[in-house]
JSON list of C-alpha atoms and ligand atoms in Angstrom, two decimals:
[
{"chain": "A", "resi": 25, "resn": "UNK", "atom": "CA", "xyz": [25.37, -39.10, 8.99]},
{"chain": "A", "resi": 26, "resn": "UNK", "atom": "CA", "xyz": [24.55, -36.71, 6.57]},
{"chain": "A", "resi": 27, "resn": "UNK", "atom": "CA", "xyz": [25.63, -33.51, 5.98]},
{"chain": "A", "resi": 28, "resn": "UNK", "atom": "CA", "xyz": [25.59, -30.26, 3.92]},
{"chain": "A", "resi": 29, "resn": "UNK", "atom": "CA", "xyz": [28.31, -28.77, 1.96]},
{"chain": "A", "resi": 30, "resn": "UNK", "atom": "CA", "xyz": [28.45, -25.26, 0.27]},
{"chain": "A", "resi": 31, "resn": "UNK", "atom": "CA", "xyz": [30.44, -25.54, -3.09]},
{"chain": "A", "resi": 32, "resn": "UNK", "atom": "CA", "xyz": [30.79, -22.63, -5.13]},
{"chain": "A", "resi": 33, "resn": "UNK", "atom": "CA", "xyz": [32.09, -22.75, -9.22]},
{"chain": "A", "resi": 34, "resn": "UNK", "atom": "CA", "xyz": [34.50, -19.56, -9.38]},
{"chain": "A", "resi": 35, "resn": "UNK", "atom": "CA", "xyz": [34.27, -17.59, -12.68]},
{"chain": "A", "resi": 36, "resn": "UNK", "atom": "CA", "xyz": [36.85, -19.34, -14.66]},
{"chain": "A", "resi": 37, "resn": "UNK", "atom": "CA", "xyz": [34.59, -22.40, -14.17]},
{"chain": "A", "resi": 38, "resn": "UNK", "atom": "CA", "xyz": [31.62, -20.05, -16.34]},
{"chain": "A", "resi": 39, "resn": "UNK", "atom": "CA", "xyz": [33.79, -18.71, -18.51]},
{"chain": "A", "resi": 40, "resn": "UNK", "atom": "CA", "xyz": [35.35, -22.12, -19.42]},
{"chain": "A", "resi": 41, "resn": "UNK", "atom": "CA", "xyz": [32.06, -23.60, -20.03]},
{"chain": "A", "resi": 42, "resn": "UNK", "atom": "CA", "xyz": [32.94, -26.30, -17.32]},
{"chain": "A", "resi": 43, "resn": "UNK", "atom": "CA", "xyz": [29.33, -25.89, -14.84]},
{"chain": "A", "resi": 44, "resn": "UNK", "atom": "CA", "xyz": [27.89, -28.99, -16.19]},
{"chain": "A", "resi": 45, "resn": "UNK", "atom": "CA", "xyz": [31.56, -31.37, -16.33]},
{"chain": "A", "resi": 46, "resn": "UNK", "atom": "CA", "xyz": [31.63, -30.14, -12.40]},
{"chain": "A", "resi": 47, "resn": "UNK", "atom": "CA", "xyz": [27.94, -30.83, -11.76]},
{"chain": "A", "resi": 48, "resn": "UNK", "atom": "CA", "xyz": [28.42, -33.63, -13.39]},
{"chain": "A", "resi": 49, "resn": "UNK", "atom": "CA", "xyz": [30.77, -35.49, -10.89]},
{"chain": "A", "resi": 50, "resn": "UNK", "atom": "CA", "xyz": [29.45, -34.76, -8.09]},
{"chain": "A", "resi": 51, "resn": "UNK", "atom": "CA", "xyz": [25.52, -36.28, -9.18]},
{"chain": "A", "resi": 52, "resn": "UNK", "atom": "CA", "xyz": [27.81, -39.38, -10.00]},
{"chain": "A", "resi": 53, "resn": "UNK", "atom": "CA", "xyz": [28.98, -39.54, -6.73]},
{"chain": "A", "resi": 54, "resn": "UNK", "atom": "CA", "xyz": [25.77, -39.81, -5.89]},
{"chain": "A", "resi": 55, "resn": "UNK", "atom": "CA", "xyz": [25.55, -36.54, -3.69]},
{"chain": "A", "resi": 56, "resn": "UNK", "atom": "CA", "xyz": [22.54, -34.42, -3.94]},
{"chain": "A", "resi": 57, "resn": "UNK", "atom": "CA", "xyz": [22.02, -30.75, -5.05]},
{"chain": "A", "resi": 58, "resn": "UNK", "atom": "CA", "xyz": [19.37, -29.24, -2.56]},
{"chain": "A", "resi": 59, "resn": "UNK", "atom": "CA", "xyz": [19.97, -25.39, -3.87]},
{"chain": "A", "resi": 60, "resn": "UNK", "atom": "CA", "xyz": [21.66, -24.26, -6.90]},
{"chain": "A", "resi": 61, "resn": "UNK", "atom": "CA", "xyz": [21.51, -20.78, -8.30]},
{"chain": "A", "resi": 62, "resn": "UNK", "atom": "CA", "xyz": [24.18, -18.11, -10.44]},
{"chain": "A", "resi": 63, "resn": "UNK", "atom": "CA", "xyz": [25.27, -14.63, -9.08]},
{"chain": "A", "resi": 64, "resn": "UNK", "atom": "CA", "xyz": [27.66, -12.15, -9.76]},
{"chain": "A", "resi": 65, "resn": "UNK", "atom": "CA", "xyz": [28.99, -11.56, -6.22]},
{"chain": "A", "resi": 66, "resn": "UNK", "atom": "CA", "xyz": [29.19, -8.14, -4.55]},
{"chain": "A", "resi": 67, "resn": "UNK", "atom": "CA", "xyz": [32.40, -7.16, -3.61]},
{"chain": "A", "resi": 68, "resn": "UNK", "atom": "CA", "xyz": [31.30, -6.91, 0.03]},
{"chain": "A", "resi": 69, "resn": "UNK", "atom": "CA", "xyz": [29.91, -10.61, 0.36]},
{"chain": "A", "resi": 70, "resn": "UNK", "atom": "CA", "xyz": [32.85, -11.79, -1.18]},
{"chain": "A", "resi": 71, "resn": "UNK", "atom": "CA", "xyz": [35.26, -10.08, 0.87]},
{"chain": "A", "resi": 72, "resn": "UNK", "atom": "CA", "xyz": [32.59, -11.99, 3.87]},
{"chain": "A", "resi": 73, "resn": "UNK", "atom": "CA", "xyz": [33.19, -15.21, 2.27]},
{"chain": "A", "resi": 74, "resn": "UNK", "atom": "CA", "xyz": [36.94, -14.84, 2.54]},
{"chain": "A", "resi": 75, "resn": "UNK", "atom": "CA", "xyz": [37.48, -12.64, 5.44]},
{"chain": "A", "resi": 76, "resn": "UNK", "atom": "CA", "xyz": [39.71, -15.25, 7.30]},
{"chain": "A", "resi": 77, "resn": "UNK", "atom": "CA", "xyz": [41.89, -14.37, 4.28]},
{"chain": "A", "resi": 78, "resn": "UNK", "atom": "CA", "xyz": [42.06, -10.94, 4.68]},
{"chain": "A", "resi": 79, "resn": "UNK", "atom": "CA", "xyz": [45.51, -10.33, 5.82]},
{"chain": "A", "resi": 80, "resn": "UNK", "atom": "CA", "xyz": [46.99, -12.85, 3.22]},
{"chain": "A", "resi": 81, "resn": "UNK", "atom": "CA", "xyz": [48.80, -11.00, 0.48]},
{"chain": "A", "resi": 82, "resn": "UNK", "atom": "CA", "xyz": [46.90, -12.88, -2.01]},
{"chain": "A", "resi": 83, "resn": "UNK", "atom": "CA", "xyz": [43.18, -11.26, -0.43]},
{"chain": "A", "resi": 84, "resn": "UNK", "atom": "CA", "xyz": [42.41, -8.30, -3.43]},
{"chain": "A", "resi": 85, "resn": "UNK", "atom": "CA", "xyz": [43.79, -10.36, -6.35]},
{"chain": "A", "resi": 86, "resn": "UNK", "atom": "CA", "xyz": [41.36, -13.00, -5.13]},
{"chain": "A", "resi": 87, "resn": "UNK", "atom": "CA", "xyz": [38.49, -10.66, -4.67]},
{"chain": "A", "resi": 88, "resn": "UNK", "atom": "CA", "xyz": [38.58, -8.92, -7.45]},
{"chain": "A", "resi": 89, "resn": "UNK", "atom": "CA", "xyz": [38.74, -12.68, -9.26]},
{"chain": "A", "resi": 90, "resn": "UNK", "atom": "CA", "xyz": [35.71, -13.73, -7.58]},
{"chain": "A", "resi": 91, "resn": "UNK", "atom": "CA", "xyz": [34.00, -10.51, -8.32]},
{"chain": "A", "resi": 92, "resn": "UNK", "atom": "CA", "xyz": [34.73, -10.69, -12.15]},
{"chain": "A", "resi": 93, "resn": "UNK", "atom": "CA", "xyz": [32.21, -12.85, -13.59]},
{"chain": "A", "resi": 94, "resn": "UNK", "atom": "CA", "xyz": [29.11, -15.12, -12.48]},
{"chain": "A", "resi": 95, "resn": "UNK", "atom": "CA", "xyz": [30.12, -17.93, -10.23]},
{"chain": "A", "resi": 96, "resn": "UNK", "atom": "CA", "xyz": [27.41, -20.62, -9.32]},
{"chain": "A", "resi": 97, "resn": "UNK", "atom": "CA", "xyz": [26.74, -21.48, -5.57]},
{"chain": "A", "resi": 98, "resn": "UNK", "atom": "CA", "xyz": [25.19, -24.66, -4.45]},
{"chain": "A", "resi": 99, "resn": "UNK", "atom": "CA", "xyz": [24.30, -26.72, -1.19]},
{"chain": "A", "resi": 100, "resn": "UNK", "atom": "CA", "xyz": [25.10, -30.29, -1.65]},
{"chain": "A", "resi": 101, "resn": "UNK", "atom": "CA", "xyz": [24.25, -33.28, 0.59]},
{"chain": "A", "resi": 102, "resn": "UNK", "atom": "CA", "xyz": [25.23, -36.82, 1.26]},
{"chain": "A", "resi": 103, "resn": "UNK", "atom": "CA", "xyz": [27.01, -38.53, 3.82]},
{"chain": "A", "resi": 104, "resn": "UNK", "atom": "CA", "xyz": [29.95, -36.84, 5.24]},
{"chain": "A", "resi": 105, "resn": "UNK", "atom": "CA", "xyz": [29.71, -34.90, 2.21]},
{"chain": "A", "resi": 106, "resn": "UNK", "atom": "CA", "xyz": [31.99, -31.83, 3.54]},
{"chain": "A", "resi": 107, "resn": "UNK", "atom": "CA", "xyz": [35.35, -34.01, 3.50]},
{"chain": "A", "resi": 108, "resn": "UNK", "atom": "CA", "xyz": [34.23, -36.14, 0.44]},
{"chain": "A", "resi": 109, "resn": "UNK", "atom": "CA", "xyz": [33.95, -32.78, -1.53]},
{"chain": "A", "resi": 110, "resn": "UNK", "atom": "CA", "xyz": [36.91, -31.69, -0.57]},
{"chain": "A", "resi": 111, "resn": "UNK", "atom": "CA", "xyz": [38.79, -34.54, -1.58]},
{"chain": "A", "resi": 112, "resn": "UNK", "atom": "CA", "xyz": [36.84, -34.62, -4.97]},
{"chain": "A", "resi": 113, "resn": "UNK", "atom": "CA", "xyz": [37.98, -30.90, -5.28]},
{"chain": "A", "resi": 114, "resn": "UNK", "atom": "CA", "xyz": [41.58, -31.89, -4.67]},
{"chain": "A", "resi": 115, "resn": "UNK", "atom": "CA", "xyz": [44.20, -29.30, -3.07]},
{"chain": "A", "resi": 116, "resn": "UNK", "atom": "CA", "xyz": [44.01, -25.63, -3.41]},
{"chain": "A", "resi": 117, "resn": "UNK", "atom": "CA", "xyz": [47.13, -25.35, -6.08]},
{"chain": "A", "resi": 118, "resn": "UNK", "atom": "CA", "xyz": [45.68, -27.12, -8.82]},
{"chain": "A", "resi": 119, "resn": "UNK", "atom": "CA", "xyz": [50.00, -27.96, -9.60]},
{"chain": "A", "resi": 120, "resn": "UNK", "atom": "CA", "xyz": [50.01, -29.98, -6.53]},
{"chain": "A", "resi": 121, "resn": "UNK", "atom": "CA", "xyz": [46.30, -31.43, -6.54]},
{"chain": "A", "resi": 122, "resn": "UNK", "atom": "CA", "xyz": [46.31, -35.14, -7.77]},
{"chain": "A", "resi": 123, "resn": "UNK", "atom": "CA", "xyz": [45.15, -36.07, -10.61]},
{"chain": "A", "resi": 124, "resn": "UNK", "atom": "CA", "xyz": [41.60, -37.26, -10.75]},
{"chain": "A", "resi": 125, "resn": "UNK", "atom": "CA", "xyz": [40.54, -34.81, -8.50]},
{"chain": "A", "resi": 126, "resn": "UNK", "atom": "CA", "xyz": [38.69, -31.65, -10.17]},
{"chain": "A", "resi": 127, "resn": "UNK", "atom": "CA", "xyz": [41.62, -29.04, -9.91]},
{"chain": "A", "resi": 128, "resn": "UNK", "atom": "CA", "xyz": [43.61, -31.28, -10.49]},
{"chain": "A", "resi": 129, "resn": "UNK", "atom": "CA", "xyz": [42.44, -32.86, -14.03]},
{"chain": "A", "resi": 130, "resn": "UNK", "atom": "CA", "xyz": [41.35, -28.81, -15.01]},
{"chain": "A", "resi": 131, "resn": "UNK", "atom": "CA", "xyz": [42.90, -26.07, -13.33]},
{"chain": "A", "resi": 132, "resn": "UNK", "atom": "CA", "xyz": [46.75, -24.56, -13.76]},
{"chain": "A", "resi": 133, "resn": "UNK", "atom": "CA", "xyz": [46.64, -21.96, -11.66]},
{"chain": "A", "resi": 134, "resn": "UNK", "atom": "CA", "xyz": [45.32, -19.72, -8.25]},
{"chain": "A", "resi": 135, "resn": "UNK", "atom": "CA", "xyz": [43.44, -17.94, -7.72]},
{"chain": "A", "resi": 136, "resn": "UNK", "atom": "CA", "xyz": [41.84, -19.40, -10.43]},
{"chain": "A", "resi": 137, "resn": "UNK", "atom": "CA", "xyz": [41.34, -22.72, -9.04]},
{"chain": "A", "resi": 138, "resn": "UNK", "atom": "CA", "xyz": [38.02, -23.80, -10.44]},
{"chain": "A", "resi": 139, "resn": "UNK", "atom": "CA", "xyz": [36.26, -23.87, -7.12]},
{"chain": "A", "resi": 140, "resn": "UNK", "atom": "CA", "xyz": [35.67, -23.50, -3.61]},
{"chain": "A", "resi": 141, "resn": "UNK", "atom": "CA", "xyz": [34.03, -26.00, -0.86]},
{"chain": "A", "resi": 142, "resn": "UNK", "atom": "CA", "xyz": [33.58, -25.22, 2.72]},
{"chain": "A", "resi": 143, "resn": "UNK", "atom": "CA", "xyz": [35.93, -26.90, 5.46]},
{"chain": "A", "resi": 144, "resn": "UNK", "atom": "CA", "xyz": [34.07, -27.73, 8.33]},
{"chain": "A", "resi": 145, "resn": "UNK", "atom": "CA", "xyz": [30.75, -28.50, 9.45]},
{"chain": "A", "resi": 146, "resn": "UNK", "atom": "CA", "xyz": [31.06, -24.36, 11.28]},
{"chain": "A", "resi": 147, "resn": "UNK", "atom": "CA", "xyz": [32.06, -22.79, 7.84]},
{"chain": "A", "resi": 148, "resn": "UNK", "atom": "CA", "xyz": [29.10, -24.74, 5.83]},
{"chain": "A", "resi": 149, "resn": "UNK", "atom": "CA", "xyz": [27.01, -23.38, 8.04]},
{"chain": "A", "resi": 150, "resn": "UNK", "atom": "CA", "xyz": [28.25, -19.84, 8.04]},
{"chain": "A", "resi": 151, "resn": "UNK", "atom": "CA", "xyz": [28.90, -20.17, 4.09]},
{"chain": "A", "resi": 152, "resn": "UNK", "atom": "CA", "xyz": [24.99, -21.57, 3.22]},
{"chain": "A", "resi": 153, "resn": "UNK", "atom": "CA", "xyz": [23.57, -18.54, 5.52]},
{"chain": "A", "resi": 154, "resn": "UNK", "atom": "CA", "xyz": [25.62, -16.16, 3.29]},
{"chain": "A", "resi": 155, "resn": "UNK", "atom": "CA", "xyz": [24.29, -17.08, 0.04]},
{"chain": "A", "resi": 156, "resn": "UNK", "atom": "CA", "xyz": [21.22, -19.01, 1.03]},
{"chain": "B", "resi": 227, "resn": "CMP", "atom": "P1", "xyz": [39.58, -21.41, -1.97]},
{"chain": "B", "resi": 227, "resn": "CMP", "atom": "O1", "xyz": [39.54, -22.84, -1.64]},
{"chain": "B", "resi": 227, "resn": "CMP", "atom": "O2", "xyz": [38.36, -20.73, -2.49]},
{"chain": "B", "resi": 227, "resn": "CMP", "atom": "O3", "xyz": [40.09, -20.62, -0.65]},
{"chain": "B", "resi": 227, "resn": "CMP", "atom": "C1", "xyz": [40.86, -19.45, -0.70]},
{"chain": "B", "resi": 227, "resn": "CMP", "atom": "C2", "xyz": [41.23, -19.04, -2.08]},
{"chain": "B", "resi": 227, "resn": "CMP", "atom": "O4", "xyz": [42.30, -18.13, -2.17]},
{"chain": "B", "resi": 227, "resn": "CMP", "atom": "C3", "xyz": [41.75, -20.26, -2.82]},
{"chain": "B", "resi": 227, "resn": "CMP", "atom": "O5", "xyz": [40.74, -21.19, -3.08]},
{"chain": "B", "resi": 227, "resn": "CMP", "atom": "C4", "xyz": [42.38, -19.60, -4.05]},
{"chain": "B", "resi": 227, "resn": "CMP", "atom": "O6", "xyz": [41.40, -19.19, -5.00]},
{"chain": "B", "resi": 227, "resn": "CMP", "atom": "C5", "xyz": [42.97, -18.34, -3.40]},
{"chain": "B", "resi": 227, "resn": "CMP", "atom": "N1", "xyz": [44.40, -18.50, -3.11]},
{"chain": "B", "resi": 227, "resn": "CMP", "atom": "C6", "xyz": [44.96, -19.30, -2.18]},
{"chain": "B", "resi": 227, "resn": "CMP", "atom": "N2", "xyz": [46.31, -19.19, -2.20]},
{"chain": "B", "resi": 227, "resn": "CMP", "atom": "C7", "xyz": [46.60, -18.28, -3.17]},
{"chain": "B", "resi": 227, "resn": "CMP", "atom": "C8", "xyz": [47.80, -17.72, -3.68]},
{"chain": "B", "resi": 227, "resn": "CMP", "atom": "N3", "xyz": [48.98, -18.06, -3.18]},
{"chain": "B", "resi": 227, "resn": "CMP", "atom": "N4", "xyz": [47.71, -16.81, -4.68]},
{"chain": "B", "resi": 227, "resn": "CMP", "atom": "C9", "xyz": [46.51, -16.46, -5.18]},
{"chain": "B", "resi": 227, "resn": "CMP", "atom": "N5", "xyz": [45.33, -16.95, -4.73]},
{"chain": "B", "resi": 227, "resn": "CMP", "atom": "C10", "xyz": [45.36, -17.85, -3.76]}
]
């Protein structure tokens, strides 16, 4: 069955010049971009987007990361596409995501870790509605 995903490029991905490598894999996948667009997020629909994170002690270095620079948000489709993009993102510490998965083969560090991709079909939902 298909389903939609909401991926979002973080700021190190702009300021690394790495949108269209990203893009890139997931068109050869063969999933398909329905809405793309770039923002600079406000600090308050960030803090949204990560408010299950709130308490961690890790919540304002990560918002004021998000907030720092444009990021680009998509929706993506395909079949089961929310676990396929997560395993194409690879694990949230780009030091323990496998090779050959995005964070993985680019990213050193958190929060800095390239991207984000919801985790259910509940948070895709709630994730599109914020930015779509
Ligand atoms: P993401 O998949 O967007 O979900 C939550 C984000 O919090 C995560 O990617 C990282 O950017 C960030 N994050 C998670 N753990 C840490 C950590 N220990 N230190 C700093 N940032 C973190």
């Amino acid at each position: 069955m298909k389903e939609k995903t909401f991926i979002m490029l973080k700021p190190d991905v702009v300021k690394r010049k790495l949108i269209g490598r990203i893009i890139q894999r997931f068109e050869d996948k063969g999933l398909e971009i329905l809405e793309i667009k770039m923002l600079k997020i406000p600090k308050e629909l960030a803090e949204k987007l990560y408010e299950e994170h709130r308490n961690r002690d890790f919540f304002e270095k990560l918002i004021n990361f998000i907030t720092s620079g444009k990021v680009v948000v998509m929706v993506i489709e395909g079949e089961r596409a929310i676990s396929v993009v997560r395993k194409m993102m690879g694990k949230t510490d780009p030091l323990e995501a496998e090779v050959g998965t995005i964070r993985g083969d680019f990213g050193y560090s958190t929060p800095d870790n390239l991207l984000h991709a919801s985790d259910s079909e509940d948070s895709a939902k709630r994730e599109i509605n914020l930015f779509f």
